[in-house]
Every structure is written in structure tokens, then in C-alpha cells.
């Protein structure tokens, strides 16, 4: 991994919320970030925030890439584009997510399929491209799951199942990818103050729950050499109850 310009990190779902906070923290650490989502305007705002905190004199180069990460061809194009621009990708952060909680009787096949596609299948597609490119050079993959994948969550079945799937996908990958020198981490945040959370719990005071920057700082640590010894487990991050 090159020190000049930092590591090259793809962050999916970086147009707002936790993904944006991860992108900003990685920029602060001097890494080069490819911020990915479907909404150009919001990605441009993320790019501005990243530029604001980039260390003085840093050779890091940030970019944005518009892609729907549930689509195989768009994921392939994302990794092709990053390889052409940077020559390599050192770290992948699978953060894109979606939830529309409804009880089982109201659950449509479309809701179920879309929730699994965004939270689980997208991570599979991006992981496969990353491994194809990195099987000789190693790297790191960080998956953003949720505490909803660890405990029962009535009314959230598709999301809880998708995140539970992502947790064991991460553990399985961390064993399977050892021969390639690829480390796999799984981060499971509790309630975090983002637009998504605000829509789900409008009555909640965002100041009382975890802030996205805290997740960003944890990911920054995992990406750094200090993170080398704490893979192969599900790392829960949440604000303790008062
Ligand atoms: N907030 C919480 O309380 C909480 C707690 C635990 C875990 N999490 C997890 O943390 C992650 C981020 O959550 P958040 O609260 O920051 O959510 P958010 O504010 O809704 O952000 C979701 C991000 O994912 C992107 N995205 C969604 N579908 C996509 C697709 N098909 N292709 C590419 N990008 C896509 C969105 O961008 P576009 O719409 O522009 O594509 C956006 O950047 C998710 O995986 C979520 O499950 C959140």
C-alpha cells in the first residue's frame, strides 16, 4: 500500500449519513476515497466535505462514482473505473443500505427483495470484484451491518435477515480470503443519527444516539495498521444507554 496519496478506499453509500462520515474521516487520515452512490448532487457535497478536511500537502485524490451497487454491471464498471484511475484499490467499505420496516403481513416481495439486494447482495457483488482484483496483493474489506442483525427485531424482518446474512458473510469471507491476505471486518452500529434514522424514529432526539462520525473514526482505525489484529469478529459500536 502506498503512503503517498494514502490507501485507495471505495466507500459505497457515501452520499449521506454513515457512508459520508466514513469518507470524510478517511480523507482526514490522508486516504484517497472513491465515494459511491446513486445521487450525483449528494456525492458532490460529500466530495466538498472531503476536500475541506484533507491534510495540508496530502497527495490524496478523491473521486465520486455514480452506481447502483445492486447491479452487477454497474459494480464491475465501478471497479474498472477505479483501477483505471488509481491503478489499484486497497480497501472496500460496503456501507450502502436500505430499510423500510413493515410487519410480515404487509411485507411485499418487492420490499423483501430490494432490502436483501441493497444490504447483502451488493456486498457480495462488490466483494467478488475486490477479490478478483486483489487476490495477489491483499487488502481489507469492511462491512457495515447493524445490531439489528444480532437480535430479534419485530417489524424489521427483511432488514434483520439481511444484516444477519451480512454478518456471517463477513465471518465466512474472513476465513475464505485469508490465503489471499485479505482481511474482512464487520461493524454493527446501533441507532445512529442519520436521515434514515430520523425518518424511522422522528420523535427521537438525534443528539441522544450515536453520531455517524464515531463510526467513521472506527472505520479509519480499521483501515490503518492498528486495525490489522482485530478482524474476524463482529464489532458492535453504540452509544450506551444513560
Ligand atoms: N442509521 C442507523 O441507525 C444505522 C444503524 C445500524 C446500521 N446502519 C447501516 O449503516 C449504513 C448507512 O446507513 P445510514 O443511516 O447512513 O443510511 P442513509 O442515510 O439512508 O444512507 C444510505 C446510503 O446508501 C446509499 N444507497 C442506497 N441504496 C444504494 C444502491 N442501490 N446503490 C448505491 N448506493 C445506495 C444511499 O445513497 P443514494 O440514495 O444516493 O444511492 C446513501 O448514501 C446502512 O448499511 C445501514 O443499514 C445504520
PDB file of C-alpha atoms and ligand atoms in Angstrom:
ATOM      1  CA  UNK A   1       0.000   0.000   0.000  1.00  0.00           C
ATOM      2  CA  UNK A   2       1.389   3.382  -0.996  1.00  0.00           C
ATOM      3  CA  UNK A   3       1.860   6.080   1.629  1.00  0.00           C
ATOM      4  CA  UNK A   4       1.781   8.845  -0.976  1.00  0.00           C
ATOM      5  CA  UNK A   5      -1.878   9.674  -1.517  1.00  0.00           C
ATOM      6  CA  UNK A   6      -2.759   7.137   1.179  1.00  0.00           C
ATOM      7  CA  UNK A   7      -4.655   3.939   0.555  1.00  0.00           C
ATOM      8  CA  UNK A   8      -7.309   3.856  -2.167  1.00  0.00           C
ATOM      9  CA  UNK A   9     -10.663   3.169  -0.497  1.00  0.00           C
ATOM     10  CA  UNK A  10     -14.039   2.575  -2.154  1.00  0.00           C
ATOM     11  CA  UNK A  11     -16.925   3.579   0.150  1.00  0.00           C
ATOM     12  CA  UNK A  12     -20.426   2.610  -1.021  1.00  0.00           C
ATOM     13  CA  UNK A  13     -23.422   4.611   0.146  1.00  0.00           C
ATOM     14  CA  UNK A  14     -21.211   7.672   0.653  1.00  0.00           C
ATOM     15  CA  UNK A  15     -23.733  10.314  -0.439  1.00  0.00           C
ATOM     16  CA  UNK A  16     -25.022  10.901   3.102  1.00  0.00           C
ATOM     17  CA  UNK A  17     -25.183   9.543   6.660  1.00  0.00           C
ATOM     18  CA  UNK A  18     -22.669   6.992   7.911  1.00  0.00           C
ATOM     19  CA  UNK A  19     -21.047   6.479   4.490  1.00  0.00           C
ATOM     20  CA  UNK A  20     -20.364  10.198   4.127  1.00  0.00           C
ATOM     21  CA  UNK A  21     -18.911  10.312   7.649  1.00  0.00           C
ATOM     22  CA  UNK A  22     -16.622   7.373   6.805  1.00  0.00           C
ATOM     23  CA  UNK A  23     -15.475   9.105   3.600  1.00  0.00           C
ATOM     24  CA  UNK A  24     -14.740  12.335   5.494  1.00  0.00           C
ATOM     25  CA  UNK A  25     -12.801  10.578   8.289  1.00  0.00           C
ATOM     26  CA  UNK A  26     -10.730   8.654   5.733  1.00  0.00           C
ATOM     27  CA  UNK A  27      -9.946  11.904   3.920  1.00  0.00           C
ATOM     28  CA  UNK A  28      -8.868  13.438   7.241  1.00  0.00           C
ATOM     29  CA  UNK A  29      -6.475  10.476   7.611  1.00  0.00           C
ATOM     30  CA  UNK A  30      -4.913  11.196   4.203  1.00  0.00           C
ATOM     31  CA  UNK A  31      -6.501   8.274   2.324  1.00  0.00           C
ATOM     32  CA  UNK A  32      -7.805   8.554  -1.266  1.00  0.00           C
ATOM     33  CA  UNK A  33     -11.552   7.917  -1.385  1.00  0.00           C
ATOM     34  CA  UNK A  34     -13.888   6.810  -4.175  1.00  0.00           C
ATOM     35  CA  UNK A  35     -17.335   7.832  -2.895  1.00  0.00           C
ATOM     36  CA  UNK A  36     -20.136   5.760  -4.447  1.00  0.00           C
ATOM     37  CA  UNK A  37     -23.938   6.178  -4.501  1.00  0.00           C
ATOM     38  CA  UNK A  38     -26.785   6.815  -6.959  1.00  0.00           C
ATOM     39  CA  UNK A  39     -27.249  10.567  -6.350  1.00  0.00           C
ATOM     40  CA  UNK A  40     -24.694  12.841  -8.034  1.00  0.00           C
ATOM     41  CA  UNK A  41     -25.657  16.050  -6.209  1.00  0.00           C
ATOM     42  CA  UNK A  42     -25.219  14.495  -2.767  1.00  0.00           C
ATOM     43  CA  UNK A  43     -21.946  12.835  -3.769  1.00  0.00           C
ATOM     44  CA  UNK A  44     -20.616  16.224  -4.885  1.00  0.00           C
ATOM     45  CA  UNK A  45     -21.408  17.559  -1.423  1.00  0.00           C
ATOM     46  CA  UNK A  46     -19.518  14.626   0.133  1.00  0.00           C
ATOM     47  CA  UNK A  47     -16.585  15.477  -2.143  1.00  0.00           C
ATOM     48  CA  UNK A  48     -16.612  19.082  -0.887  1.00  0.00           C
ATOM     49  CA  UNK A  49     -16.598  17.890   2.748  1.00  0.00           C
ATOM     50  CA  UNK A  50     -13.717  15.506   1.993  1.00  0.00           C
ATOM     51  CA  UNK A  51     -11.683  18.272   0.347  1.00  0.00           C
ATOM     52  CA  UNK A  52     -12.240  20.550   3.371  1.00  0.00           C
ATOM     53  CA  UNK A  53     -10.559  18.118   5.796  1.00  0.00           C
ATOM     54  CA  UNK A  54      -7.812  16.734   3.558  1.00  0.00           C
ATOM     55  CA  UNK A  55      -4.461  17.232   5.377  1.00  0.00           C
ATOM     56  CA  UNK A  56      -2.359  20.097   4.022  1.00  0.00           C
ATOM     57  CA  UNK A  57       0.114  18.865   1.406  1.00  0.00           C
ATOM     58  CA  UNK A  58      -1.618  15.472   1.134  1.00  0.00           C
ATOM     59  CA  UNK A  59      -1.360  13.763  -2.251  1.00  0.00           C
ATOM     60  CA  UNK A  60      -4.708  12.014  -1.709  1.00  0.00           C
ATOM     61  CA  UNK A  61      -7.049  12.111  -4.726  1.00  0.00           C
ATOM     62  CA  UNK A  62     -10.768  11.763  -4.125  1.00  0.00           C
ATOM     63  CA  UNK A  63     -13.410  10.950  -6.706  1.00  0.00           C
ATOM     64  CA  UNK A  64     -17.112  10.218  -6.933  1.00  0.00           C
ATOM     65  CA  UNK A  65     -18.718   7.394  -8.858  1.00  0.00           C
ATOM     66  CA  UNK A  66     -22.426   7.075  -9.552  1.00  0.00           C
ATOM     67  CA  UNK A  67     -23.564   3.463  -9.349  1.00  0.00           C
ATOM     68  CA  UNK A  68     -26.413   1.299  -8.157  1.00  0.00           C
ATOM     69  CA  UNK A  69     -24.406  -1.326  -6.269  1.00  0.00           C
ATOM     70  CA  UNK A  70     -27.201  -3.897  -6.535  1.00  0.00           C
ATOM     71  CA  UNK A  71     -26.478  -4.117 -10.284  1.00  0.00           C
ATOM     72  CA  UNK A  72     -23.706  -6.455 -11.376  1.00  0.00           C
ATOM     73  CA  UNK A  73     -22.675  -4.467 -14.478  1.00  0.00           C
ATOM     74  CA  UNK A  74     -22.509  -1.197 -12.502  1.00  0.00           C
ATOM     75  CA  UNK A  75     -20.332  -2.800  -9.812  1.00  0.00           C
ATOM     76  CA  UNK A  76     -17.988  -4.169 -12.485  1.00  0.00           C
ATOM     77  CA  UNK A  77     -17.796  -0.694 -14.059  1.00  0.00           C
ATOM     78  CA  UNK A  78     -17.059   0.832 -10.622  1.00  0.00           C
ATOM     79  CA  UNK A  79     -14.010  -1.394 -10.070  1.00  0.00           C
ATOM     80  CA  UNK A  80     -12.848  -0.996 -13.693  1.00  0.00           C
ATOM     81  CA  UNK A  81     -13.064   2.790 -13.330  1.00  0.00           C
ATOM     82  CA  UNK A  82     -11.152   2.789 -10.022  1.00  0.00           C
ATOM     83  CA  UNK A  83      -8.411   0.537 -11.459  1.00  0.00           C
ATOM     84  CA  UNK A  84      -8.009   2.870 -14.449  1.00  0.00           C
ATOM     85  CA  UNK A  85      -7.883   5.986 -12.284  1.00  0.00           C
ATOM     86  CA  UNK A  86      -5.761   4.765  -9.353  1.00  0.00           C
ATOM     87  CA  UNK A  87      -4.111   1.569 -10.574  1.00  0.00           C
ATOM     88  CA  UNK A  88      -5.360  -0.310  -7.500  1.00  0.00           C
ATOM     89  CA  UNK A  89      -7.977  -0.408  -4.726  1.00  0.00           C
ATOM     90  CA  UNK A  90      -6.651  -1.207  -1.239  1.00  0.00           C
ATOM     91  CA  UNK A  91      -9.831  -1.179   0.836  1.00  0.00           C
ATOM     92  CA  UNK A  92     -13.557  -1.711   0.203  1.00  0.00           C
ATOM     93  CA  UNK A  93     -16.206  -0.401   2.611  1.00  0.00           C
ATOM     94  CA  UNK A  94     -19.622  -1.979   1.955  1.00  0.00           C
ATOM     95  CA  UNK A  95     -21.907   0.560   3.599  1.00  0.00           C
ATOM     96  CA  UNK A  96     -24.874   1.103   1.208  1.00  0.00           C
ATOM     97  CA  UNK A  97     -28.071   0.127   2.980  1.00  0.00           C
ATOM     98  CA  UNK A  98     -31.843   0.435   2.904  1.00  0.00           C
ATOM     99  CA  UNK A  99     -34.701  -0.317   5.266  1.00  0.00           C
ATOM    100  CA  UNK A 100     -38.463   0.093   5.009  1.00  0.00           C
ATOM    101  CA  UNK A 101     -39.763  -1.719   8.100  1.00  0.00           C
ATOM    102  CA  UNK A 102     -43.180  -3.384   7.859  1.00  0.00           C
ATOM    103  CA  UNK A 103     -44.784  -6.377   9.569  1.00  0.00           C
ATOM    104  CA  UNK A 104     -44.797  -9.734   7.818  1.00  0.00           C
ATOM    105  CA  UNK A 105     -48.424  -9.386   6.596  1.00  0.00           C
ATOM    106  CA  UNK A 106     -47.649  -6.070   4.884  1.00  0.00           C
ATOM    107  CA  UNK A 107     -44.273  -7.214   3.528  1.00  0.00           C
ATOM    108  CA  UNK A 108     -44.257  -7.265  -0.273  1.00  0.00           C
ATOM    109  CA  UNK A 109     -41.891  -9.383  -2.311  1.00  0.00           C
ATOM    110  CA  UNK A 110     -40.530  -6.141  -3.773  1.00  0.00           C
ATOM    111  CA  UNK A 111     -39.683  -4.728  -0.321  1.00  0.00           C
ATOM    112  CA  UNK A 112     -38.101  -8.035   0.760  1.00  0.00           C
ATOM    113  CA  UNK A 113     -36.039  -8.388  -2.424  1.00  0.00           C
ATOM    114  CA  UNK A 114     -34.916  -4.749  -2.506  1.00  0.00           C
ATOM    115  CA  UNK A 115     -33.878  -4.851   1.161  1.00  0.00           C
ATOM    116  CA  UNK A 116     -31.811  -8.023   0.681  1.00  0.00           C
ATOM    117  CA  UNK A 117     -30.323  -6.705  -2.561  1.00  0.00           C
ATOM    118  CA  UNK A 118     -29.132  -3.423  -1.023  1.00  0.00           C
ATOM    119  CA  UNK A 119     -27.876  -4.727   2.331  1.00  0.00           C
ATOM    120  CA  UNK A 120     -26.500  -8.141   1.304  1.00  0.00           C
ATOM    121  CA  UNK A 121     -26.284  -8.844  -2.443  1.00  0.00           C
ATOM    122  CA  UNK A 122     -24.498  -5.530  -3.096  1.00  0.00           C
ATOM    123  CA  UNK A 123     -21.809  -6.527  -0.577  1.00  0.00           C
ATOM    124  CA  UNK A 124     -21.404  -9.879  -2.351  1.00  0.00           C
ATOM    125  CA  UNK A 125     -21.061  -8.197  -5.778  1.00  0.00           C
ATOM    126  CA  UNK A 126     -18.512  -5.630  -4.551  1.00  0.00           C
ATOM    127  CA  UNK A 127     -16.580  -8.247  -2.554  1.00  0.00           C
ATOM    128  CA  UNK A 128     -16.281 -10.519  -5.586  1.00  0.00           C
ATOM    129  CA  UNK A 129     -14.902  -7.682  -7.745  1.00  0.00           C
ATOM    130  CA  UNK A 130     -12.491  -6.663  -4.984  1.00  0.00           C
ATOM    131  CA  UNK A 131     -11.204 -10.229  -4.564  1.00  0.00           C
ATOM    132  CA  UNK A 132     -10.808 -10.663  -8.340  1.00  0.00           C
ATOM    133  CA  UNK A 133      -8.564  -7.584  -8.347  1.00  0.00           C
ATOM    134  CA  UNK A 134      -6.719  -8.192  -5.040  1.00  0.00           C
ATOM    135  CA  UNK A 135      -6.168 -11.933  -4.727  1.00  0.00           C
ATOM    136  CA  UNK A 136      -2.421 -11.481  -5.208  1.00  0.00           C
ATOM    137  CA  UNK A 137      -1.912  -8.246  -3.269  1.00  0.00           C
ATOM    138  CA  UNK A 138      -4.251  -8.485  -0.264  1.00  0.00           C
ATOM    139  CA  UNK A 139      -6.332  -5.686   1.213  1.00  0.00           C
ATOM    140  CA  UNK A 140      -9.190  -5.025   3.597  1.00  0.00           C
ATOM    141  CA  UNK A 141     -12.967  -5.254   3.354  1.00  0.00           C
ATOM    142  CA  UNK A 142     -15.165  -3.561   5.956  1.00  0.00           C
ATOM    143  CA  UNK A 143     -18.868  -4.405   6.007  1.00  0.00           C
ATOM    144  CA  UNK A 144     -21.355  -2.150   7.793  1.00  0.00           C
ATOM    145  CA  UNK A 145     -24.005  -4.421   9.312  1.00  0.00           C
ATOM    146  CA  UNK A 146     -26.263  -3.452  12.235  1.00  0.00           C
ATOM    147  CA  UNK A 147     -27.164  -4.556  15.735  1.00  0.00           C
ATOM    148  CA  UNK A 148     -30.488  -5.451  14.020  1.00  0.00           C
ATOM    149  CA  UNK A 149     -28.620  -8.444  12.580  1.00  0.00           C
ATOM    150  CA  UNK A 150     -27.735  -9.733  16.055  1.00  0.00           C
ATOM    151  CA  UNK A 151     -31.039  -9.704  17.943  1.00  0.00           C
ATOM    152  CA  UNK A 152     -34.731 -10.195  17.010  1.00  0.00           C
ATOM    153  CA  UNK A 153     -36.297  -7.027  15.571  1.00  0.00           C
ATOM    154  CA  UNK A 154     -40.106  -7.446  15.191  1.00  0.00           C
ATOM    155  CA  UNK A 155     -41.363  -5.492  12.165  1.00  0.00           C
ATOM    156  CA  UNK A 156     -37.890  -5.357  10.601  1.00  0.00           C
ATOM    157  CA  UNK A 157     -37.675  -8.925   9.263  1.00  0.00           C
ATOM    158  CA  UNK A 158     -36.101  -8.289   5.841  1.00  0.00           C
ATOM    159  CA  UNK A 159     -33.511  -5.854   7.212  1.00  0.00           C
ATOM    160  CA  UNK A 160     -32.698  -8.038  10.236  1.00  0.00           C
ATOM    161  CA  UNK A 161     -32.312 -11.094   7.977  1.00  0.00           C
ATOM    162  CA  UNK A 162     -30.150  -9.176   5.502  1.00  0.00           C
ATOM    163  CA  UNK A 163     -27.848  -7.824   8.230  1.00  0.00           C
ATOM    164  CA  UNK A 164     -27.609 -11.241   9.926  1.00  0.00           C
ATOM    165  CA  UNK A 165     -26.654 -12.560   6.492  1.00  0.00           C
ATOM    166  CA  UNK A 166     -24.043  -9.842   6.094  1.00  0.00           C
ATOM    167  CA  UNK A 167     -22.566 -10.693   9.500  1.00  0.00           C
ATOM    168  CA  UNK A 168     -22.000 -14.358   8.609  1.00  0.00           C
ATOM    169  CA  UNK A 169     -20.969 -13.461   5.051  1.00  0.00           C
ATOM    170  CA  UNK A 170     -18.233 -11.329   6.685  1.00  0.00           C
ATOM    171  CA  UNK A 171     -17.123 -14.106   9.077  1.00  0.00           C
ATOM    172  CA  UNK A 172     -17.091 -16.635   6.241  1.00  0.00           C
ATOM    173  CA  UNK A 173     -15.157 -14.291   3.951  1.00  0.00           C
ATOM    174  CA  UNK A 174     -12.603 -13.559   6.658  1.00  0.00           C
ATOM    175  CA  UNK A 175     -11.723 -17.299   6.707  1.00  0.00           C
ATOM    176  CA  UNK A 176     -12.044 -17.880   2.962  1.00  0.00           C
ATOM    177  CA  UNK A 177      -9.944 -14.854   1.973  1.00  0.00           C
ATOM    178  CA  UNK A 178      -7.073 -15.485   4.415  1.00  0.00           C
ATOM    179  CA  UNK A 179      -4.968 -17.226   1.725  1.00  0.00           C
ATOM    180  CA  UNK A 180      -5.235 -14.025  -0.357  1.00  0.00           C
ATOM    181  CA  UNK A 181      -4.092 -11.796   2.501  1.00  0.00           C
ATOM    182  CA  UNK A 182      -7.478 -10.023   2.513  1.00  0.00           C
ATOM    183  CA  UNK A 183      -8.781  -9.107   5.970  1.00  0.00           C
ATOM    184  CA  UNK A 184     -12.533  -8.798   6.499  1.00  0.00           C
ATOM    185  CA  UNK A 185     -14.174  -6.732   9.236  1.00  0.00           C
ATOM    186  CA  UNK A 186     -17.813  -6.428  10.228  1.00  0.00           C
ATOM    187  CA  UNK A 187     -19.034  -3.331  12.067  1.00  0.00           C
ATOM    188  CA  UNK A 188     -22.506  -3.404  13.636  1.00  0.00           C
ATOM    189  CA  UNK A 189     -23.673   0.069  14.666  1.00  0.00           C
ATOM    190  CA  UNK A 190     -26.623   0.653  16.944  1.00  0.00           C
ATOM    191  CA  UNK A 191     -29.042   3.554  16.354  1.00  0.00           C
ATOM    192  CA  UNK A 192     -27.113   6.292  14.547  1.00  0.00           C
ATOM    193  CA  UNK A 193     -28.186   9.881  13.856  1.00  0.00           C
ATOM    194  CA  UNK A 194     -28.716   9.928  10.076  1.00  0.00           C
ATOM    195  CA  UNK A 195     -31.564  10.932   7.742  1.00  0.00           C
ATOM    196  CA  UNK A 196     -32.586   7.284   7.602  1.00  0.00           C
ATOM    197  CA  UNK A 197     -32.896   7.045  11.383  1.00  0.00           C
ATOM    198  CA  UNK A 198     -34.753  10.384  11.502  1.00  0.00           C
ATOM    199  CA  UNK A 199     -37.383   9.001   9.096  1.00  0.00           C
ATOM    200  CA  UNK A 200     -37.730   5.783  11.102  1.00  0.00           C
ATOM    201  CA  UNK A 201     -37.913   7.461  14.526  1.00  0.00           C
ATOM    202  CA  UNK A 202     -38.951  11.111  14.017  1.00  0.00           C
ATOM    203  CA  UNK A 203     -39.673  11.576  17.739  1.00  0.00           C
ATOM    204  CA  UNK A 204     -36.123  10.613  18.784  1.00  0.00           C
ATOM    205  CA  UNK A 205     -33.625  13.347  19.677  1.00  0.00           C
ATOM    206  CA  UNK A 206     -30.637  12.684  17.337  1.00  0.00           C
ATOM    207  CA  UNK A 207     -28.279  14.143  19.964  1.00  0.00           C
ATOM    208  CA  UNK A 208     -29.035  11.210  22.275  1.00  0.00           C
ATOM    209  CA  UNK A 209     -27.840   8.471  19.891  1.00  0.00           C
ATOM    210  CA  UNK A 210     -24.567   7.504  18.181  1.00  0.00           C
ATOM    211  CA  UNK A 211     -23.156  10.090  15.747  1.00  0.00           C
ATOM    212  CA  UNK A 212     -22.058   8.966  12.244  1.00  0.00           C
ATOM    213  CA  UNK A 213     -18.573  10.425  12.831  1.00  0.00           C
ATOM    214  CA  UNK A 214     -17.994   7.826  15.582  1.00  0.00           C
ATOM    215  CA  UNK A 215     -18.500   5.054  13.028  1.00  0.00           C
ATOM    216  CA  UNK A 216     -16.221   6.978  10.655  1.00  0.00           C
ATOM    217  CA  UNK A 217     -13.447   7.081  13.266  1.00  0.00           C
ATOM    218  CA  UNK A 218     -13.790   3.345  13.938  1.00  0.00           C
ATOM    219  CA  UNK A 219     -13.501   2.562  10.213  1.00  0.00           C
ATOM    220  CA  UNK A 220     -10.492   4.887   9.998  1.00  0.00           C
ATOM    221  CA  UNK A 221      -8.829   2.813  12.747  1.00  0.00           C
ATOM    222  CA  UNK A 222      -9.646  -0.484  11.000  1.00  0.00           C
ATOM    223  CA  UNK A 223      -8.182   0.790   7.725  1.00  0.00           C
ATOM    224  CA  UNK A 224      -4.961   1.863   9.491  1.00  0.00           C
ATOM    225  CA  UNK A 225      -2.235  -0.629  10.526  1.00  0.00           C
ATOM    226  CA  UNK A 226      -3.677  -0.530  14.098  1.00  0.00           C
ATOM    227  CA  UNK A 227      -6.681  -2.390  12.678  1.00  0.00           C
ATOM    228  CA  UNK A 228      -4.625  -5.326  11.467  1.00  0.00           C
ATOM    229  CA  UNK A 229      -5.236  -7.502  14.527  1.00  0.00           C
ATOM    230  CA  UNK A 230      -8.972  -7.082  15.107  1.00  0.00           C
ATOM    231  CA  UNK A 231     -10.603  -8.671  12.077  1.00  0.00           C
ATOM    232  CA  UNK A 232     -12.667 -11.906  12.141  1.00  0.00           C
ATOM    233  CA  UNK A 233     -15.263 -10.632  14.586  1.00  0.00           C
ATOM    234  CA  UNK A 234     -18.389  -8.502  14.645  1.00  0.00           C
ATOM    235  CA  UNK A 235     -17.537  -5.157  16.187  1.00  0.00           C
ATOM    236  CA  UNK A 236     -20.553  -3.529  17.858  1.00  0.00           C
ATOM    237  CA  UNK A 237     -20.496   0.265  18.213  1.00  0.00           C
ATOM    238  CA  UNK A 238     -23.319   2.045  20.020  1.00  0.00           C
ATOM    239  CA  UNK A 239     -23.999   4.812  22.457  1.00  0.00           C
ATOM    240  CA  UNK A 240     -24.505   3.341  25.919  1.00  0.00           C
ATOM    241  CA  UNK A 241     -27.909   3.992  27.463  1.00  0.00           C
ATOM    242  CA  UNK A 242     -27.732   6.724  30.146  1.00  0.00           C
TER     243      UNK A 242
HETATM  244  N1  LIG B   1     -28.658   4.917  10.886  1.00  0.00           N
HETATM  245  C1  LIG B   1     -28.704   3.858  11.704  1.00  0.00           C
HETATM  246  O1  LIG B   1     -29.323   3.905  12.780  1.00  0.00           O
HETATM  247  C2  LIG B   1     -27.945   2.598  11.336  1.00  0.00           C
HETATM  248  C3  LIG B   1     -27.716   1.659  12.356  1.00  0.00           C
HETATM  249  C4  LIG B   1     -27.026   0.485  12.037  1.00  0.00           C
HETATM  250  C5  LIG B   1     -26.581   0.260  10.759  1.00  0.00           C
HETATM  251  N2  LIG B   1     -26.821   1.182   9.779  1.00  0.00           N
HETATM  252  C6  LIG B   1     -26.318   0.879   8.437  1.00  0.00           C
HETATM  253  O2  LIG B   1     -25.379   1.862   8.059  1.00  0.00           O
HETATM  254  C7  LIG B   1     -25.415   2.032   6.649  1.00  0.00           C
HETATM  255  C8  LIG B   1     -25.669   3.500   6.338  1.00  0.00           C
HETATM  256  O3  LIG B   1     -26.906   3.877   6.937  1.00  0.00           O
HETATM  257  P1  LIG B   1     -27.404   5.392   7.018  1.00  0.00           P
HETATM  258  O4  LIG B   1     -28.206   5.522   8.236  1.00  0.00           O
HETATM  259  O5  LIG B   1     -26.266   6.310   6.765  1.00  0.00           O
HETATM  260  O6  LIG B   1     -28.433   5.392   5.781  1.00  0.00           O
HETATM  261  P2  LIG B   1     -28.831   6.528   4.733  1.00  0.00           P
HETATM  262  O7  LIG B   1     -28.679   7.863   5.329  1.00  0.00           O
HETATM  263  O8  LIG B   1     -30.152   6.133   4.157  1.00  0.00           O
HETATM  264  O9  LIG B   1     -27.703   6.315   3.605  1.00  0.00           O
HETATM  265  C9  LIG B   1     -27.733   5.180   2.787  1.00  0.00           C
HETATM  266  C10 LIG B   1     -26.670   5.341   1.726  1.00  0.00           C
HETATM  267  O10 LIG B   1     -26.709   4.207   0.843  1.00  0.00           O
HETATM  268  C11 LIG B   1     -26.819   4.656  -0.499  1.00  0.00           C
HETATM  269  N3  LIG B   1     -27.514   3.632  -1.281  1.00  0.00           N
HETATM  270  C12 LIG B   1     -28.716   3.064  -1.027  1.00  0.00           C
HETATM  271  N4  LIG B   1     -29.018   2.181  -1.988  1.00  0.00           N
HETATM  272  C13 LIG B   1     -27.975   2.186  -2.857  1.00  0.00           C
HETATM  273  C14 LIG B   1     -27.695   1.483  -4.055  1.00  0.00           C
HETATM  274  N5  LIG B   1     -28.557   0.581  -4.566  1.00  0.00           N
HETATM  275  N6  LIG B   1     -26.548   1.744  -4.712  1.00  0.00           N
HETATM  276  C15 LIG B   1     -25.673   2.643  -4.224  1.00  0.00           C
HETATM  277  N7  LIG B   1     -25.870   3.328  -3.088  1.00  0.00           N
HETATM  278  C16 LIG B   1     -27.013   3.099  -2.419  1.00  0.00           C
HETATM  279  C17 LIG B   1     -27.563   5.984  -0.390  1.00  0.00           C
HETATM  280  O11 LIG B   1     -27.287   6.840  -1.483  1.00  0.00           O
HETATM  281  P3  LIG B   1     -28.218   7.067  -2.765  1.00  0.00           P
HETATM  282  O12 LIG B   1     -29.634   7.069  -2.287  1.00  0.00           O
HETATM  283  O13 LIG B   1     -27.723   8.371  -3.284  1.00  0.00           O
HETATM  284  O14 LIG B   1     -27.884   5.936  -3.672  1.00  0.00           O
HETATM  285  C18 LIG B   1     -26.907   6.574   0.860  1.00  0.00           C
HETATM  286  O15 LIG B   1     -25.668   7.151   0.529  1.00  0.00           O
HETATM  287  C19 LIG B   1     -26.508   1.110   6.130  1.00  0.00           C
HETATM  288  O16 LIG B   1     -25.951  -0.107   5.698  1.00  0.00           O
HETATM  289  C20 LIG B   1     -27.377   0.899   7.357  1.00  0.00           C
HETATM  290  O17 LIG B   1     -28.093  -0.299   7.288  1.00  0.00           O
HETATM  291  C21 LIG B   1     -27.486   2.352  10.049  1.00  0.00           C
END
